[in-house]
């Protein structure tokens, strides 16, 4: 009888450990699922250029009207065959149709600017720096670097951010899109309607043909420009043409840990550890291809 009791106790303990291990694996899987979020194909803009594929993550939660305009233009094939006609080294790569080349294209109505929006308390905001050099504070909101001041929030012009080109007046953006590259031109913050960012194909952006600085980056000859062969939303593509991309949540413990490590410079390489301050454009939000299950 004693042997049976001991055997039963051992079995119970084994089952208990097995259950605990299973719960731990389930919790770990849940954390992984929360930490990495699949990106909806309807908010991915694929630019297939003669220099490679560029993928832009659109942000309708911040600039809904500009994202709606871009999606409409894509579905109407407006961007198919257009070129990067203004490219300034270390600053911007702008594509669309120069005004003098519009020809038979329909005239589009200029858009009302979406420079900023009221802070929303329910958003999963992560503070990075307070005060910031150019705002009261900066942080991350749903994968995007943002700045906040006086209850207003706006996208920060980190490298890779895209905005809608405009004239001097604020409500004049129409269709041309500019990609920030090489640096963070933060003088454009709250002065341009930013509506997304490049998350894939940065190498292709870096290979876009440049214009001359003396000409304001404008490439006069269409034959000398980088061409967008086609622009499609991910939801328009066949499954085998889509990229199953996922992004590390900026509200995850994994992302917070990476920020802490960058802020404190814990690696043995660093002889000077800094003062703990951080530029919001420094930590990049990781994007990867989703692993097959």
CSV table of C-alpha atoms in Angstrom, one decimal, residues 6-215:
chain,number,residue,atom,x,y,z
A,6,UNK,CA,4.5,6.8,-3.2
A,7,UNK,CA,3.9,5.8,-6.8
A,8,UNK,CA,0.6,7.8,-6.9
A,9,UNK,CA,2.4,10.8,-5.3
A,10,UNK,CA,5.2,10.6,-7.9
A,11,UNK,CA,2.6,10.4,-10.7
A,12,UNK,CA,0.8,13.4,-9.3
A,13,UNK,CA,4.0,15.4,-9.1
A,14,UNK,CA,4.9,14.4,-12.6
A,15,UNK,CA,1.5,15.5,-13.9
A,16,UNK,CA,1.8,18.8,-12.0
A,17,UNK,CA,5.3,19.5,-13.4
A,18,UNK,CA,4.0,18.6,-16.9
A,19,UNK,CA,1.0,20.9,-16.5
A,20,UNK,CA,3.3,23.8,-15.2
A,21,UNK,CA,5.6,23.3,-18.2
A,22,UNK,CA,2.7,23.3,-20.6
A,23,UNK,CA,1.3,26.5,-19.0
A,24,UNK,CA,4.8,28.1,-19.3
A,25,UNK,CA,5.0,27.1,-23.0
A,26,UNK,CA,1.5,28.5,-23.5
A,27,UNK,CA,2.4,31.8,-21.7
A,28,UNK,CA,5.7,32.1,-23.7
A,29,UNK,CA,3.8,31.5,-27.0
A,30,UNK,CA,1.2,34.1,-25.9
A,31,UNK,CA,4.0,36.6,-25.2
A,32,UNK,CA,5.6,35.9,-28.5
A,33,UNK,CA,2.2,36.4,-30.2
A,34,UNK,CA,1.7,39.7,-28.4
A,35,UNK,CA,5.3,40.9,-28.9
A,36,UNK,CA,5.2,40.3,-32.7
A,37,UNK,CA,2.2,41.5,-34.6
A,38,UNK,CA,1.2,40.5,-38.1
A,39,UNK,CA,0.8,43.6,-40.4
A,40,UNK,CA,-2.4,43.8,-42.3
A,41,UNK,CA,-1.9,43.6,-46.0
A,42,UNK,CA,-4.5,46.3,-46.6
A,43,UNK,CA,-2.1,48.8,-44.9
A,44,UNK,CA,1.0,47.7,-46.8
A,45,UNK,CA,1.9,49.7,-49.9
A,46,UNK,CA,4.2,47.7,-52.2
A,47,UNK,CA,6.3,49.8,-54.6
A,48,UNK,CA,8.0,47.6,-57.2
A,49,UNK,CA,10.7,49.8,-58.7
A,50,UNK,CA,13.5,49.2,-61.1
A,51,UNK,CA,15.8,49.2,-58.1
A,52,UNK,CA,13.9,46.6,-56.0
A,53,UNK,CA,10.8,46.4,-53.9
A,54,UNK,CA,9.9,49.0,-51.2
A,55,UNK,CA,7.1,48.3,-48.7
A,56,UNK,CA,5.5,51.2,-46.8
A,57,UNK,CA,3.3,50.7,-43.7
A,58,UNK,CA,0.4,53.1,-43.9
A,59,UNK,CA,-1.0,54.8,-40.7
A,60,UNK,CA,-4.7,55.5,-41.1
A,61,UNK,CA,-4.9,55.8,-37.3
A,62,UNK,CA,-3.0,59.1,-37.6
A,63,UNK,CA,-3.6,60.5,-41.1
A,64,UNK,CA,-6.9,58.8,-42.3
A,65,UNK,CA,-7.6,61.2,-45.1
A,66,UNK,CA,-4.1,61.0,-46.7
A,67,UNK,CA,-4.1,57.2,-46.4
A,68,UNK,CA,-7.6,57.1,-48.0
A,69,UNK,CA,-6.3,59.3,-50.9
A,70,UNK,CA,-3.2,57.1,-51.4
A,71,UNK,CA,-5.3,53.9,-51.4
A,72,UNK,CA,-7.7,55.4,-54.0
A,73,UNK,CA,-4.8,56.5,-56.2
A,74,UNK,CA,-3.2,53.0,-55.9
A,75,UNK,CA,-6.4,51.3,-56.9
A,76,UNK,CA,-6.8,53.6,-59.8
A,77,UNK,CA,-3.1,52.8,-60.9
A,78,UNK,CA,-2.1,56.4,-60.5
A,79,UNK,CA,1.4,55.5,-59.4
A,80,UNK,CA,2.1,52.8,-62.0
A,81,UNK,CA,5.0,54.1,-64.2
A,82,UNK,CA,5.7,57.3,-62.2
A,83,UNK,CA,9.2,58.2,-61.2
A,84,UNK,CA,11.3,59.5,-58.4
A,85,UNK,CA,11.8,62.9,-59.9
A,86,UNK,CA,13.2,64.8,-56.9
A,87,UNK,CA,15.9,63.1,-54.9
A,88,UNK,CA,18.3,64.9,-52.6
A,89,UNK,CA,21.2,62.9,-51.1
A,90,UNK,CA,20.7,62.5,-47.3
A,91,UNK,CA,17.3,64.1,-47.3
A,92,UNK,CA,14.4,63.0,-49.5
A,93,UNK,CA,13.3,60.8,-52.3
A,94,UNK,CA,10.1,62.2,-53.8
A,95,UNK,CA,7.9,60.4,-56.4
A,96,UNK,CA,4.8,61.2,-58.4
A,97,UNK,CA,4.2,63.4,-61.4
A,98,UNK,CA,5.8,66.8,-61.7
A,99,UNK,CA,3.2,69.4,-62.3
A,100,UNK,CA,4.4,70.2,-65.9
A,101,UNK,CA,4.1,66.6,-66.8
A,102,UNK,CA,0.5,66.0,-65.7
A,103,UNK,CA,-0.8,65.9,-69.3
A,104,UNK,CA,-4.2,64.1,-69.4
A,105,UNK,CA,-4.2,63.1,-65.8
A,106,UNK,CA,-7.2,64.3,-63.9
A,107,UNK,CA,-6.7,67.2,-61.6
A,108,UNK,CA,-7.0,66.1,-58.0
A,109,UNK,CA,-8.4,68.2,-55.2
A,110,UNK,CA,-5.8,69.5,-52.7
A,111,UNK,CA,-6.1,68.0,-49.3
A,112,UNK,CA,-6.6,69.5,-45.9
A,113,UNK,CA,-3.4,69.1,-43.8
A,114,UNK,CA,-3.1,66.4,-41.2
A,115,UNK,CA,-0.1,67.7,-39.4
A,116,UNK,CA,-1.2,66.6,-35.9
A,117,UNK,CA,-4.1,65.3,-33.8
A,118,UNK,CA,-5.3,65.4,-30.2
A,119,UNK,CA,-3.6,63.0,-27.9
A,120,UNK,CA,-5.7,59.9,-27.3
A,121,UNK,CA,-5.4,58.4,-23.8
A,122,UNK,CA,-6.4,54.9,-25.0
A,123,UNK,CA,-3.5,54.7,-27.4
A,124,UNK,CA,-0.6,52.3,-26.3
A,125,UNK,CA,1.9,55.1,-25.9
A,126,UNK,CA,5.5,54.4,-24.7
A,127,UNK,CA,7.5,57.5,-23.4
A,128,UNK,CA,11.1,57.7,-24.7
A,129,UNK,CA,12.3,61.2,-23.9
A,130,UNK,CA,11.1,64.1,-21.8
A,131,UNK,CA,11.9,66.9,-22.6
A,132,UNK,CA,12.8,66.4,-26.3
A,133,UNK,CA,14.9,69.0,-28.1
A,134,UNK,CA,11.9,69.9,-30.4
A,135,UNK,CA,8.9,68.9,-28.3
A,136,UNK,CA,7.7,68.4,-24.8
A,137,UNK,CA,8.3,64.7,-25.2
A,138,UNK,CA,8.7,61.9,-27.7
A,139,UNK,CA,7.7,58.2,-27.6
A,140,UNK,CA,6.2,55.4,-29.7
A,141,UNK,CA,2.6,54.9,-30.6
A,142,UNK,CA,1.6,51.7,-32.4
A,143,UNK,CA,5.1,51.3,-34.0
A,144,UNK,CA,5.6,54.9,-35.0
A,145,UNK,CA,7.8,57.5,-33.4
A,146,UNK,CA,5.7,60.4,-32.3
A,147,UNK,CA,6.1,63.7,-30.5
A,148,UNK,CA,3.7,65.3,-28.0
A,149,UNK,CA,3.1,68.8,-26.8
A,150,UNK,CA,0.1,70.7,-25.4
A,151,UNK,CA,-2.2,67.7,-25.9
A,152,UNK,CA,-1.2,67.4,-29.6
A,153,UNK,CA,0.6,64.5,-31.2
A,154,UNK,CA,2.4,64.1,-34.5
A,155,UNK,CA,4.6,61.7,-36.4
A,156,UNK,CA,8.3,62.4,-36.1
A,157,UNK,CA,10.2,62.6,-39.4
A,158,UNK,CA,12.7,59.8,-38.7
A,159,UNK,CA,14.4,58.2,-41.7
A,160,UNK,CA,11.9,56.1,-43.7
A,161,UNK,CA,8.9,58.2,-42.8
A,162,UNK,CA,6.7,59.2,-45.7
A,163,UNK,CA,4.7,62.4,-46.1
A,164,UNK,CA,2.6,64.0,-48.9
A,165,UNK,CA,4.5,66.8,-50.7
A,166,UNK,CA,2.8,70.2,-50.8
A,167,UNK,CA,3.3,73.8,-51.8
A,168,UNK,CA,3.9,76.6,-49.3
A,169,UNK,CA,0.3,76.7,-48.2
A,170,UNK,CA,-0.6,73.9,-45.7
A,171,UNK,CA,-3.7,72.5,-47.5
A,172,UNK,CA,-2.1,71.9,-50.9
A,173,UNK,CA,-1.0,68.2,-50.9
A,174,UNK,CA,-2.3,66.3,-53.8
A,175,UNK,CA,-0.6,63.0,-54.7
A,176,UNK,CA,3.2,63.1,-54.7
A,177,UNK,CA,4.9,61.2,-51.9
A,178,UNK,CA,8.3,61.9,-50.2
A,179,UNK,CA,10.4,59.3,-48.4
A,180,UNK,CA,12.8,60.7,-45.7
A,181,UNK,CA,16.3,59.1,-46.1
A,182,UNK,CA,19.7,59.5,-44.6
A,183,UNK,CA,18.8,61.6,-41.6
A,184,UNK,CA,15.9,62.8,-39.5
A,185,UNK,CA,14.7,66.1,-41.0
A,186,UNK,CA,12.7,67.1,-37.9
A,187,UNK,CA,12.2,70.7,-39.1
A,188,UNK,CA,9.4,69.0,-41.1
A,189,UNK,CA,7.7,67.8,-38.0
A,190,UNK,CA,4.1,69.3,-37.7
A,191,UNK,CA,4.8,71.0,-41.0
A,192,UNK,CA,4.0,68.1,-43.3
A,193,UNK,CA,1.3,65.4,-43.3
A,194,UNK,CA,3.2,62.2,-42.5
A,195,UNK,CA,1.1,59.1,-43.0
A,196,UNK,CA,3.4,56.0,-42.9
A,197,UNK,CA,7.0,54.7,-43.1
A,198,UNK,CA,9.2,52.4,-45.1
A,199,UNK,CA,9.5,49.0,-43.3
A,200,UNK,CA,11.0,46.9,-46.0
A,201,UNK,CA,13.4,47.4,-48.9
A,202,UNK,CA,15.5,50.2,-47.5
A,203,UNK,CA,18.3,49.0,-49.8
A,204,UNK,CA,16.1,49.9,-52.8
A,205,UNK,CA,15.5,53.4,-51.4
A,206,UNK,CA,19.2,53.8,-51.0
A,207,UNK,CA,19.7,52.9,-54.7
A,208,UNK,CA,17.2,55.5,-56.0
A,209,UNK,CA,19.0,57.7,-58.5
A,210,UNK,CA,19.9,61.1,-57.1
A,211,UNK,CA,19.4,64.5,-58.6
A,212,UNK,CA,21.9,67.4,-58.5
A,213,UNK,CA,21.9,69.6,-55.4
A,214,UNK,CA,22.2,72.7,-57.6
A,215,UNK,CA,18.9,71.8,-59.2
